Coordinates of C-alpha atoms and ligand atoms in Angstrom, one line a residue:
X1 CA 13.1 -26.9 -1.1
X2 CA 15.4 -24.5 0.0
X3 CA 18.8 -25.3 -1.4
X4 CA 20.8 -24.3 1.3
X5 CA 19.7 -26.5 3.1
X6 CA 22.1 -29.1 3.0
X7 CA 25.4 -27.4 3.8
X8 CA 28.1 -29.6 2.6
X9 CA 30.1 -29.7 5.9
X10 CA 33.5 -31.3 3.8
X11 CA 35.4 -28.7 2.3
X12 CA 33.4 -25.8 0.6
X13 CA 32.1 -26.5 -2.2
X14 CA 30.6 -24.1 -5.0
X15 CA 26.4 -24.2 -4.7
X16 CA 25.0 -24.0 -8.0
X17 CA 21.4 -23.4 -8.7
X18 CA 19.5 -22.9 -11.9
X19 CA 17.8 -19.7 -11.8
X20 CA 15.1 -18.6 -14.2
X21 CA 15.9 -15.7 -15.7
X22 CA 11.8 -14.9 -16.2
X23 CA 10.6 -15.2 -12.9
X24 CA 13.8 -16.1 -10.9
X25 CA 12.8 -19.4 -9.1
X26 CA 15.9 -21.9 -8.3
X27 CA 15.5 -25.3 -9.6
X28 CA 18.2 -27.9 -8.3
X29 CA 19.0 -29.3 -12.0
X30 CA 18.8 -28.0 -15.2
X31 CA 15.9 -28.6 -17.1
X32 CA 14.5 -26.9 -19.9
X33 CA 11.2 -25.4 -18.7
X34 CA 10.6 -23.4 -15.8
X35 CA 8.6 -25.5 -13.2
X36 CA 7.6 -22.4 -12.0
X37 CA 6.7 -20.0 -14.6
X38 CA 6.6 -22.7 -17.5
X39 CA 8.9 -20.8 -19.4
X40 CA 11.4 -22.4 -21.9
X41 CA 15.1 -22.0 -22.0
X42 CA 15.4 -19.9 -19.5
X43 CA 17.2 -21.9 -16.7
X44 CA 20.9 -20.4 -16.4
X45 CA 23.9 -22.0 -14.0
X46 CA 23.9 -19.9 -10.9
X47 CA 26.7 -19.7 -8.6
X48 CA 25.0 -19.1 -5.3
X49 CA 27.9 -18.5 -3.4
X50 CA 31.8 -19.6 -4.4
X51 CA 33.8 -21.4 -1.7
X52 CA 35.8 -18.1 -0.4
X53 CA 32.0 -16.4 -0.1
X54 CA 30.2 -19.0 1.2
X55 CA 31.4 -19.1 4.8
X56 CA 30.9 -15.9 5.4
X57 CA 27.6 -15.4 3.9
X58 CA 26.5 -18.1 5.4
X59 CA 24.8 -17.1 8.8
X60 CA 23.3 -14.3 6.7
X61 CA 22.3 -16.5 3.7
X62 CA 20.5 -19.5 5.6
X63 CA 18.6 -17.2 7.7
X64 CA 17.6 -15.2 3.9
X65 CA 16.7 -18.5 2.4
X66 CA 14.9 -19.9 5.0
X67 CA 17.4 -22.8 5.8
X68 CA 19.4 -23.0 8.7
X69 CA 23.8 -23.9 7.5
X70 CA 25.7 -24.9 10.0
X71 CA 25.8 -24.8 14.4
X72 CA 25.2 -21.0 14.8
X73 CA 23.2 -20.1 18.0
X74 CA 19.5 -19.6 17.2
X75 CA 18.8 -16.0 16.5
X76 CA 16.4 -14.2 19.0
X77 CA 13.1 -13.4 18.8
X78 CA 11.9 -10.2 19.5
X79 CA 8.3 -9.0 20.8
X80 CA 7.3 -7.0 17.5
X81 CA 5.9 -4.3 19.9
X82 CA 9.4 -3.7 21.2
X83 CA 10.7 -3.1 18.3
X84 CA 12.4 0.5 18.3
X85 CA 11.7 2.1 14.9
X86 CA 11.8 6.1 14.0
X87 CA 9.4 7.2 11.1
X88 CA 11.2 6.1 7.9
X89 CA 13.0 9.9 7.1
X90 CA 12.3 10.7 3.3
X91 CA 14.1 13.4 1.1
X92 CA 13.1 15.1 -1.6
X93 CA 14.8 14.8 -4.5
X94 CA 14.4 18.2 -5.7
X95 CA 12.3 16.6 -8.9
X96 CA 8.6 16.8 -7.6
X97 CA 7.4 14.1 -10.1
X98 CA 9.9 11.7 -8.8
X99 CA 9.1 12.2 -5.3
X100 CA 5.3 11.6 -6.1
X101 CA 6.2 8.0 -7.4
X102 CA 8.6 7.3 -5.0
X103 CA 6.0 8.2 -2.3
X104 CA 6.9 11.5 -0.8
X105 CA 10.6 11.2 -1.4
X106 CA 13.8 9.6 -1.3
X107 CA 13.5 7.1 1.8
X108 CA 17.0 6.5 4.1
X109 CA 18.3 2.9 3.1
X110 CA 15.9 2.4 0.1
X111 CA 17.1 0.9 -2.8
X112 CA 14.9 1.8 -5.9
X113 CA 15.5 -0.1 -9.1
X114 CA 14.7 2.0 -12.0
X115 CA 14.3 0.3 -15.3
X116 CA 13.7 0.6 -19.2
X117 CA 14.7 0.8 -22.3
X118 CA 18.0 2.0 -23.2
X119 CA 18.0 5.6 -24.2
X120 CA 14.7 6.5 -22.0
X121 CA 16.5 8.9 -20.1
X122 CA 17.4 7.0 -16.8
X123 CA 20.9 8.3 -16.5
X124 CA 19.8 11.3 -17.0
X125 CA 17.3 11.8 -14.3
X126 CA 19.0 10.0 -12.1
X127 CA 22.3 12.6 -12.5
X128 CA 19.2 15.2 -12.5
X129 CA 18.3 13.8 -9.2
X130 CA 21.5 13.3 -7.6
X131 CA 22.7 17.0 -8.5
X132 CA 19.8 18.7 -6.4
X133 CA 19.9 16.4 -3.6
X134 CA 23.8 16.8 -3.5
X135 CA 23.1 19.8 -0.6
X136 CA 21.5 16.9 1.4
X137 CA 22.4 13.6 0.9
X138 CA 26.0 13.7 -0.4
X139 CA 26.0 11.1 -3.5
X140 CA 28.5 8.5 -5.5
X141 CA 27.7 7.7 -9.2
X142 CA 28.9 5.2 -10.3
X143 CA 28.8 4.6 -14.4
X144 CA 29.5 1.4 -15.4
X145 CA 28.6 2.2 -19.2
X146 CA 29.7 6.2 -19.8
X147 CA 33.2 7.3 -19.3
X148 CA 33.6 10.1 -16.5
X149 CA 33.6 12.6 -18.6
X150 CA 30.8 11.7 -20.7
X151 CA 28.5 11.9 -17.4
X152 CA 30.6 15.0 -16.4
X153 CA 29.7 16.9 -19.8
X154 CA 26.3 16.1 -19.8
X155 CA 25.9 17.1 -16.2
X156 CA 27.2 20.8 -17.3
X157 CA 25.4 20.6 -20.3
X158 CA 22.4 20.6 -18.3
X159 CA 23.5 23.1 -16.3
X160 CA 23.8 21.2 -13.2
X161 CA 25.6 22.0 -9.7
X162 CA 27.8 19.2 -9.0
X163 CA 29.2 20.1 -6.1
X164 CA 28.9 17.0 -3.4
X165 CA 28.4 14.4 -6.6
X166 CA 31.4 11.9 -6.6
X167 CA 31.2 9.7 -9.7
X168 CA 33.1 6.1 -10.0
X169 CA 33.7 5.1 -13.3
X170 CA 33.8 0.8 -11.9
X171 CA 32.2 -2.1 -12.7
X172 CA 33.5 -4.4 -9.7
X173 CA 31.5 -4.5 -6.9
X174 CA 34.1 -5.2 -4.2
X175 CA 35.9 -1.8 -5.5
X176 CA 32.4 0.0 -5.2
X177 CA 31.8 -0.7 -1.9
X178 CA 35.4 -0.2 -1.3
X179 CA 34.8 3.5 -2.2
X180 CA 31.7 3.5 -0.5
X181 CA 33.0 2.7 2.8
X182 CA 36.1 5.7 2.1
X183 CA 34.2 8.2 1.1
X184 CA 30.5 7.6 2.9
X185 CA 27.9 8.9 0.6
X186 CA 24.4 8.9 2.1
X187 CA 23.2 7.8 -1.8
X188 CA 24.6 5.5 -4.3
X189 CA 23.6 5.5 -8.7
X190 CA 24.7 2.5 -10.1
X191 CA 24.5 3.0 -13.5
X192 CA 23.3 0.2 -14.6
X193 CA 23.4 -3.1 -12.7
X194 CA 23.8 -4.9 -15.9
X195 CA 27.2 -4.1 -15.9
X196 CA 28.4 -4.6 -12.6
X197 CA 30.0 -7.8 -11.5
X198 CA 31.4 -9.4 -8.4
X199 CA 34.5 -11.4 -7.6
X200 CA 33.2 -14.4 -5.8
X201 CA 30.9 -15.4 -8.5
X202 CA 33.1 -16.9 -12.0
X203 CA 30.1 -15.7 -14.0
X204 CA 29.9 -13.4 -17.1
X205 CA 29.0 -9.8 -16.1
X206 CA 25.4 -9.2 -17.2
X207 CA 24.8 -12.6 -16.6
X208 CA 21.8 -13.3 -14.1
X209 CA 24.0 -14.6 -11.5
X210 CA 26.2 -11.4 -12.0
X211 CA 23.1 -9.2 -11.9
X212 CA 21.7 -10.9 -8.7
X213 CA 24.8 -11.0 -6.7
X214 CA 26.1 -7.5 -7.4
X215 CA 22.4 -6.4 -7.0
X216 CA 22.5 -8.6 -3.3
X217 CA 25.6 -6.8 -2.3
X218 CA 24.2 -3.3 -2.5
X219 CA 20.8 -4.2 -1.1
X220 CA 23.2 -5.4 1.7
X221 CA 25.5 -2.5 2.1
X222 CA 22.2 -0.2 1.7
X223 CA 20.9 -1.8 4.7
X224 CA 23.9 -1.8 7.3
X225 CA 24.3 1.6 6.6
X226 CA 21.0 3.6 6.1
X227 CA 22.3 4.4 2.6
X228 CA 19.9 5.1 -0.1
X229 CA 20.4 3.2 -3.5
X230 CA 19.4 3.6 -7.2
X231 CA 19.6 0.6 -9.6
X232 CA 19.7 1.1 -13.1
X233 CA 18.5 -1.6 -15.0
X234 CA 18.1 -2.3 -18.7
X235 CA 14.9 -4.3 -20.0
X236 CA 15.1 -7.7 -21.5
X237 CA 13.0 -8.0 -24.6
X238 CA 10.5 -10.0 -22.8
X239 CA 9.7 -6.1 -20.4
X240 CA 11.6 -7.8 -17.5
X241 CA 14.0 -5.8 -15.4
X242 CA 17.5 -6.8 -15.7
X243 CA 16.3 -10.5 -16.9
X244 CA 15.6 -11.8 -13.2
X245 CA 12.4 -10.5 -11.8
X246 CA 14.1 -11.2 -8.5
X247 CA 15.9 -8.1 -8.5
X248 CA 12.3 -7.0 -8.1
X249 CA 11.9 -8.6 -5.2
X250 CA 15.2 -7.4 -3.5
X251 CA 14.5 -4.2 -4.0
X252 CA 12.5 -1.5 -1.8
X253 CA 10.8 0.0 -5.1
X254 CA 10.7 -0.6 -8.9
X255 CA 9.8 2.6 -11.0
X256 CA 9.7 1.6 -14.3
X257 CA 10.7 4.4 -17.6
X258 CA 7.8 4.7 -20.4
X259 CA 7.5 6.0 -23.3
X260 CA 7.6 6.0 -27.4
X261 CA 10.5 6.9 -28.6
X262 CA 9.3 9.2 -31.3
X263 CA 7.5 11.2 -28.3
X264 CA 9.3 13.4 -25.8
X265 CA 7.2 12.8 -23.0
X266 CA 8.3 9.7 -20.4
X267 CA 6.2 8.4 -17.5
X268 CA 7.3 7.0 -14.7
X269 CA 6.0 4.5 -12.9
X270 CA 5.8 3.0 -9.6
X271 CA 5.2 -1.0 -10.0
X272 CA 6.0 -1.6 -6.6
X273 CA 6.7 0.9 -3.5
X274 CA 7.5 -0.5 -0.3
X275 CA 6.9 2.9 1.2
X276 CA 4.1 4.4 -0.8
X277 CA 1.2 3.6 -3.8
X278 CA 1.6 1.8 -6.6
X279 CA 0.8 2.7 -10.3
X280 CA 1.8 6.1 -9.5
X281 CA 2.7 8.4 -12.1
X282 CA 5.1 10.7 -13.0
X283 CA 5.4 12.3 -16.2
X284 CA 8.4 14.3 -17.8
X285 CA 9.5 16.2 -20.5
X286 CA 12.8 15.3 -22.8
X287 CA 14.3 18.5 -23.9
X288 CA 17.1 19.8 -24.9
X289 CA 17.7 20.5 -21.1
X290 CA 17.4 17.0 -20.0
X291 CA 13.9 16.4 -18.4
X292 CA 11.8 18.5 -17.6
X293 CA 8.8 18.2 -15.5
X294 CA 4.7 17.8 -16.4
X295 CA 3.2 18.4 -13.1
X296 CA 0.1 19.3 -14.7
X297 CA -0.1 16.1 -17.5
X298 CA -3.6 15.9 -18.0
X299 CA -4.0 16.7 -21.5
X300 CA -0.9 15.7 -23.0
X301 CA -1.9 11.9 -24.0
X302 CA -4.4 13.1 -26.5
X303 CA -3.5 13.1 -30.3
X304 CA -4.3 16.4 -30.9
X305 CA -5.9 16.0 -34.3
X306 CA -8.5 18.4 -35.1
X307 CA -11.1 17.2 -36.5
X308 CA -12.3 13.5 -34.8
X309 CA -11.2 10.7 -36.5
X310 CA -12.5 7.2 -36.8
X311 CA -11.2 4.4 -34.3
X312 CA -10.4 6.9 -32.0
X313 CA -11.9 7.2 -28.1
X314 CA -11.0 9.9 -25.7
X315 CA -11.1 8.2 -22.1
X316 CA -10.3 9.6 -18.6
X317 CA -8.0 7.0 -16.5
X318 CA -6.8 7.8 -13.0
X319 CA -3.7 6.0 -12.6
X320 CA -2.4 7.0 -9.3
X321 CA -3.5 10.1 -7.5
X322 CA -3.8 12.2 -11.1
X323 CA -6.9 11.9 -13.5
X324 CA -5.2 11.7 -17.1
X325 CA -7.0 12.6 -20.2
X326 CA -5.3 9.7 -22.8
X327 CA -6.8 8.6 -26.3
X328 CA -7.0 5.7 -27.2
X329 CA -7.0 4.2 -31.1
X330 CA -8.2 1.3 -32.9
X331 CA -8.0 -0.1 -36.3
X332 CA -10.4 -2.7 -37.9
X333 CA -9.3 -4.6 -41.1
X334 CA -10.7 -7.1 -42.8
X335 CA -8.1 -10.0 -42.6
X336 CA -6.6 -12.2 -45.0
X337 CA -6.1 -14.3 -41.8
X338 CA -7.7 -17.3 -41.3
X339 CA -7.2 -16.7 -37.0
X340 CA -7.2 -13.0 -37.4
X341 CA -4.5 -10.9 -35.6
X342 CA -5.7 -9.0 -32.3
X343 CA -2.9 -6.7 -31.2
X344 CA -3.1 -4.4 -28.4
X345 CA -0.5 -1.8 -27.4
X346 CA -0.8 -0.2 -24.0
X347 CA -3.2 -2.7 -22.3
X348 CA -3.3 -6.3 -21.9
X349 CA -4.2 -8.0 -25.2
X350 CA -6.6 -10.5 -23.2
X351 CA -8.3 -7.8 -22.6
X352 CA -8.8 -6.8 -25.7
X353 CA -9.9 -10.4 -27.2
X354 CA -12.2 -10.4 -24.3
X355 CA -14.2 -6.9 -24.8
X356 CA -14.3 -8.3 -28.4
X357 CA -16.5 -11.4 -27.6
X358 CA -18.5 -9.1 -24.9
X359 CA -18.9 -6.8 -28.2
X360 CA -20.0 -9.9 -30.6
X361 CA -21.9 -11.7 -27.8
X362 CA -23.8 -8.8 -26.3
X363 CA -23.5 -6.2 -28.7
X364 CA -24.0 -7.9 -31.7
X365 CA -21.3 -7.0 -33.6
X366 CA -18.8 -9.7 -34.5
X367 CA -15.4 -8.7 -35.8
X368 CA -14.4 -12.4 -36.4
X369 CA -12.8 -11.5 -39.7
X370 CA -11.0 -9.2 -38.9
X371 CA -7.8 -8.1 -37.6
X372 CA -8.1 -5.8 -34.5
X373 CA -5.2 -3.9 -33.0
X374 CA -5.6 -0.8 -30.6
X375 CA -3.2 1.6 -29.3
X376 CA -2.8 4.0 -25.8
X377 CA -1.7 7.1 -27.6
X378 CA 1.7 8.5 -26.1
X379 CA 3.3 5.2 -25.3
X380 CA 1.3 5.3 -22.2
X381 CA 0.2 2.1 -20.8
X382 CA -3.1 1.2 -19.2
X383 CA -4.1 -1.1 -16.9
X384 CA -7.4 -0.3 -15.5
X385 CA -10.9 -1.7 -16.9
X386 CA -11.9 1.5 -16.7
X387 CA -10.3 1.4 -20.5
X388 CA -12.9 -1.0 -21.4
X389 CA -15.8 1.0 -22.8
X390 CA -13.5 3.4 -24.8
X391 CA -11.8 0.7 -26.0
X392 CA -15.1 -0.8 -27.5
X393 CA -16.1 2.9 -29.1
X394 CA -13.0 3.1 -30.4
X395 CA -13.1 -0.7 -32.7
X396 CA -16.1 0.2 -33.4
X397 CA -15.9 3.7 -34.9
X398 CA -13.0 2.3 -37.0
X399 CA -15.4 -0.8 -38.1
X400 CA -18.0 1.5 -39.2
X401 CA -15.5 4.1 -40.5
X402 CA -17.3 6.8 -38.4
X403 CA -15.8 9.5 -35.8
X404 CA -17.5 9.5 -32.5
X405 CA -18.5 13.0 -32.3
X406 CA -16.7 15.8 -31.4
X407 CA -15.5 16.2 -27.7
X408 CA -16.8 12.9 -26.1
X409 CA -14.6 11.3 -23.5
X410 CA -15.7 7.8 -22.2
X411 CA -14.6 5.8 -19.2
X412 CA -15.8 2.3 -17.9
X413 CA -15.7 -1.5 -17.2
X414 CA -17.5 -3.8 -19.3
X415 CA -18.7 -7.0 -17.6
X416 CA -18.9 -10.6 -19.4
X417 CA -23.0 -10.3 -19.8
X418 CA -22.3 -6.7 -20.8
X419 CA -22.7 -4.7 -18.5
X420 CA -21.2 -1.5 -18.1
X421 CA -19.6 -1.0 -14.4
X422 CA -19.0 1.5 -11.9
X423 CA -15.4 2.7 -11.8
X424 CA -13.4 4.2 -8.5
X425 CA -13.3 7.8 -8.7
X426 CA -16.2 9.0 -11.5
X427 CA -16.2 12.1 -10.3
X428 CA -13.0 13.0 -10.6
X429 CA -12.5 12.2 -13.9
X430 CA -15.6 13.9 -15.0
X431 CA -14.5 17.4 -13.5
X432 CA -11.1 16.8 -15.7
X433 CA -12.9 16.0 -18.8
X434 CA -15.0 18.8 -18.4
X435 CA -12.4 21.4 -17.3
X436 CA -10.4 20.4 -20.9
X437 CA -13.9 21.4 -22.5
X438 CA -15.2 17.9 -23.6
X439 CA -18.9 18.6 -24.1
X440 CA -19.9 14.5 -23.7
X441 CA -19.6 12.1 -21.6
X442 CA -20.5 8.5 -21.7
X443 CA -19.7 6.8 -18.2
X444 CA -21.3 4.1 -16.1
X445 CA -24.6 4.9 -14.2
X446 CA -23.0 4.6 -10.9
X447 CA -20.4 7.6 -12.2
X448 CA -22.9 9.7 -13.8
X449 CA -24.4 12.7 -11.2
X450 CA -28.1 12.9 -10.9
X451 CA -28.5 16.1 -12.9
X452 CA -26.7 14.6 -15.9
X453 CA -24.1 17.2 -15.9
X454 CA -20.9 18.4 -15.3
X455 CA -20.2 22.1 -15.6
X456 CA -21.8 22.3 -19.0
X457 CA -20.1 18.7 -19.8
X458 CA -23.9 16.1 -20.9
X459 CA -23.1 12.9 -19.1
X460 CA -24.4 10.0 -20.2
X461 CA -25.7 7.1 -18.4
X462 CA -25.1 3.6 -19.5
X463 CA -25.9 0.0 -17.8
X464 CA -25.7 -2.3 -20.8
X465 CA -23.1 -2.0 -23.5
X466 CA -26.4 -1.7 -25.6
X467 CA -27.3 1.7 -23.9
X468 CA -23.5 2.9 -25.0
X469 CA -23.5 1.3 -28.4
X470 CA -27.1 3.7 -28.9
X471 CA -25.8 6.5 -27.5
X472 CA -23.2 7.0 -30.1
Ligands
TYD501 P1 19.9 8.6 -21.2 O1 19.6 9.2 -19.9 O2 21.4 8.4 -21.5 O3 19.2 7.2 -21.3 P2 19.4 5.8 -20.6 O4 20.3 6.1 -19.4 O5 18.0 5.5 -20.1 O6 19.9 4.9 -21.5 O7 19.2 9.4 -22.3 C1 19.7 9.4 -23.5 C2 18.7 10.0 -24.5 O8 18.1 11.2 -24.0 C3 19.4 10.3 -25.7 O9 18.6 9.7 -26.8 C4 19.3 11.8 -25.9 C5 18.3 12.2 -25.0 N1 18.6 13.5 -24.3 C6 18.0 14.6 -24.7 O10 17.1 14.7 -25.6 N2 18.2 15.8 -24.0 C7 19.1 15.8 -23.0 O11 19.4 16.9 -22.4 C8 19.8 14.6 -22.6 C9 20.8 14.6 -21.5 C10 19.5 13.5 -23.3
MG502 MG1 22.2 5.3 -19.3

């Protein structure tokens, strides 16, 4: 259902597609739910390519899409075994955290989108970034939202060499590339997609054709010529990139900006790496230096209270290649709510109502009056069911209005008939509980060590969500 399949062989025409700006599937007419995604009112008119574009895009295109416009000879197929290829070159960036999500590095003719909310600190890592590769990898910003100077000032108020750093204050893609083919920089910022825009489209800039196309271009550009591209992009209120998840698709990588704003600290995260793990973290500091960064982050997701305090659950997740000490908090109310509330921030709320009816079903202990919401301390998020068990502690130390006791850290995946499962990497996690000085630990049998200890760290064994509920 490729829509370029039917090139119009009369004179050119303008293609126009609706595009979803959730999940980015095409739909040939407007309509107003998503076929794909079932979202509503998200269909927008999409000019896939305008007359003047169209011809020359076309070869290019039809191959992209998976339709064929037009007599062009047959492209050649190639032996994948003959393929020449050199080992993708990486460079650091000079920001260790960075180059762990990334995977290593920078990679020659990547183009990493990094996204989130506006005033997270993405221009400034990135001018952080592009200052210390500047030796190497000779770099254009472009700022589509700060005047020149603004980036300039903040660049030496930070302290940083600019020496090799062009900056472009230009929203127009054409004149971008323009530059880009004048002045050859191995690495291009733009700053932020959202407000570039191209000529051959008639669209709005920020609109999702604007944001694909402009985004299309420099995927292109990146790829004739081994240059290495970062995409700023803002978050829609629903958490997607830039409105179309199909810049996600475009792109090499998508690191992602978290964090509360109240809280200095900001993770990174890899959500997709064509060239290394996902779920990687990095984790940074906002001072008044710009960012600095947490190579050693383990402890600084905890809450630091002094004394325990009800609803709360220290666990140990591993998200990428670093165990991560990170509390988590819950609150039980009774609710004036006939269909109580369940609200979880920092892990998937069907999780959550889940582990609830595991609790009621298999635990016994039914919160069915009353609202639940739970918290990831720090603005973190997580997503592995190693949260599970903690999770449960944690609701129900606030339903009984009791601390766990002091020093206990918890990690584990609760099953539907309650049982309480093996998660990768136990001991890991238990070493970095117990070299913080947690004295407890209550983990799945198939994480806990025969002796039942840790350094001087007691580790609990559970099987059943029973065994847990008694052991605290
Ligand atoms: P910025 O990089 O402009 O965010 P984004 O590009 O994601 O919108 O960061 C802006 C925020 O960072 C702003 O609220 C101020 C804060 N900040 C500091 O606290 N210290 C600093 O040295 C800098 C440069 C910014
Ligand atoms: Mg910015």
């Amino acid at each position: 259902m490729s829509i370029a399949s039917k090139p119009s062989k009369s004179a050119p025409k303008a293609k126009i597609a609706y595009v979803c700006s959730e999940c980015g599937a095409d739909h040939n007419k407007w309509q107003g739910q998503c076929a794909e995604c079932a979202a509503w009112n998200t269909l927008s008119e999409f000019v896939i390519e305008s007359a003047a574009a169209g011809k020359a895009a076309a070869s290019a295109g039809a191959a992209r899409r998976g339709g064929w416009a037009g007599k062009v000879d047959p492209p050649k197929v190639t032996a994948l075994k003959d393929v020449t290829h050199s080992e993708e070159s990486r460079v650091s960036t000079g920001i260790g955290e960075l180059d762990r999500v990334l995977g290593g590095g920078l990679v020659q003719g990547a183009v990493v989108l990094v996204g989130g909310d506006p005033g997270i600190g993405k221009s400034t890592l990135l001018l952080q970034a592009v200052a210390k590769m500047a030796a190497t990898l000779p770099a254009l910003y472009v700022t589509g939202e700060e005047s020149l100077s603004q980036v300039a000032g903040r660049g030496s108020r930070l302290g940083l060499p600019l020496d090799g750093v062009n900056a472009l204050a230009e929203t127009s893609v054409e004149k971008i590339l323009e530059q880009a083919v004048a002045t050859q920089p191995r690495l291009i910022v733009a700053d932020s997609i959202q407000t570039l825009w191209t000529e051959s489209l008639a669209a709005a800039p920020g609109s999702v054709s604007q944001v694909r196309e402009s985004a299309a271009r420099l995927v292109r550009y990146a790829k004739e010529t081994g240059t290495a591209v970062f995409l700023v992009g803002h978050v829609t209120k629903e958490g997607g990139i830039a409105g179309p998840r199909v810049l996600e698709h475009m792109v090499d990588a998508v690191l992602y900006f978290e964090g509360e704003s109240g809280s200095r600290f900001r993770v990174l995260r890899a959500f997709k790496n064509r060239f290394g793990a996902v779920n990687e973290l990095g984790v940074f500091a906002m001072g008044d230096k710009g960012l600095r960064e947490v190579p050693n982050p383990s402890a600084i997701f905890l809450s630091g209270s002094a004394s325990p305090q009800p609803g709360s659950c220290v666990m140990v997740t591993r998200e990428g290649t670093r165990p991560l000490l990170v509390e988590v908090q819950a609150l039980v109310d009774s609710s004036p709510l006939s269909n109580p509330r369940r609200v979880a921030v920092g892990m998937e709320g069907n999780r959550l109502a889940m582990l609830l009816a595991v609790l009621h079903r298999h635990g016994g202990i039914g919160v069915g009056d009353q609202d639940v919401f739970v918290n990831v301390v720090g603005g973190i998020r997580v997503q592995e069911t190693a949260a599970d068990l903690p999770v449960l502690l944690a609701v129900l130390s606030s339903l009984r209005d009791q601390p766990l006791a002091e020093q206990v850290i918890a990690f584990g995946e609760v099953g539907l008939s309650g049982e309480i499962r093996p998660v990768p990497n136990g001991e890991d996690r238990l070493k970095e509980a117990a070299t913080h000085g947690f004295k407890r630990a209550i983990v799945p049998k198939g994480n806990a060590p025969r002796s039942g200890k840790v350094g001087s760290m007691e580790v609990i064994a559970v099987e059943r969500l029973s065994e847990a509920l008694e052991a605290i």
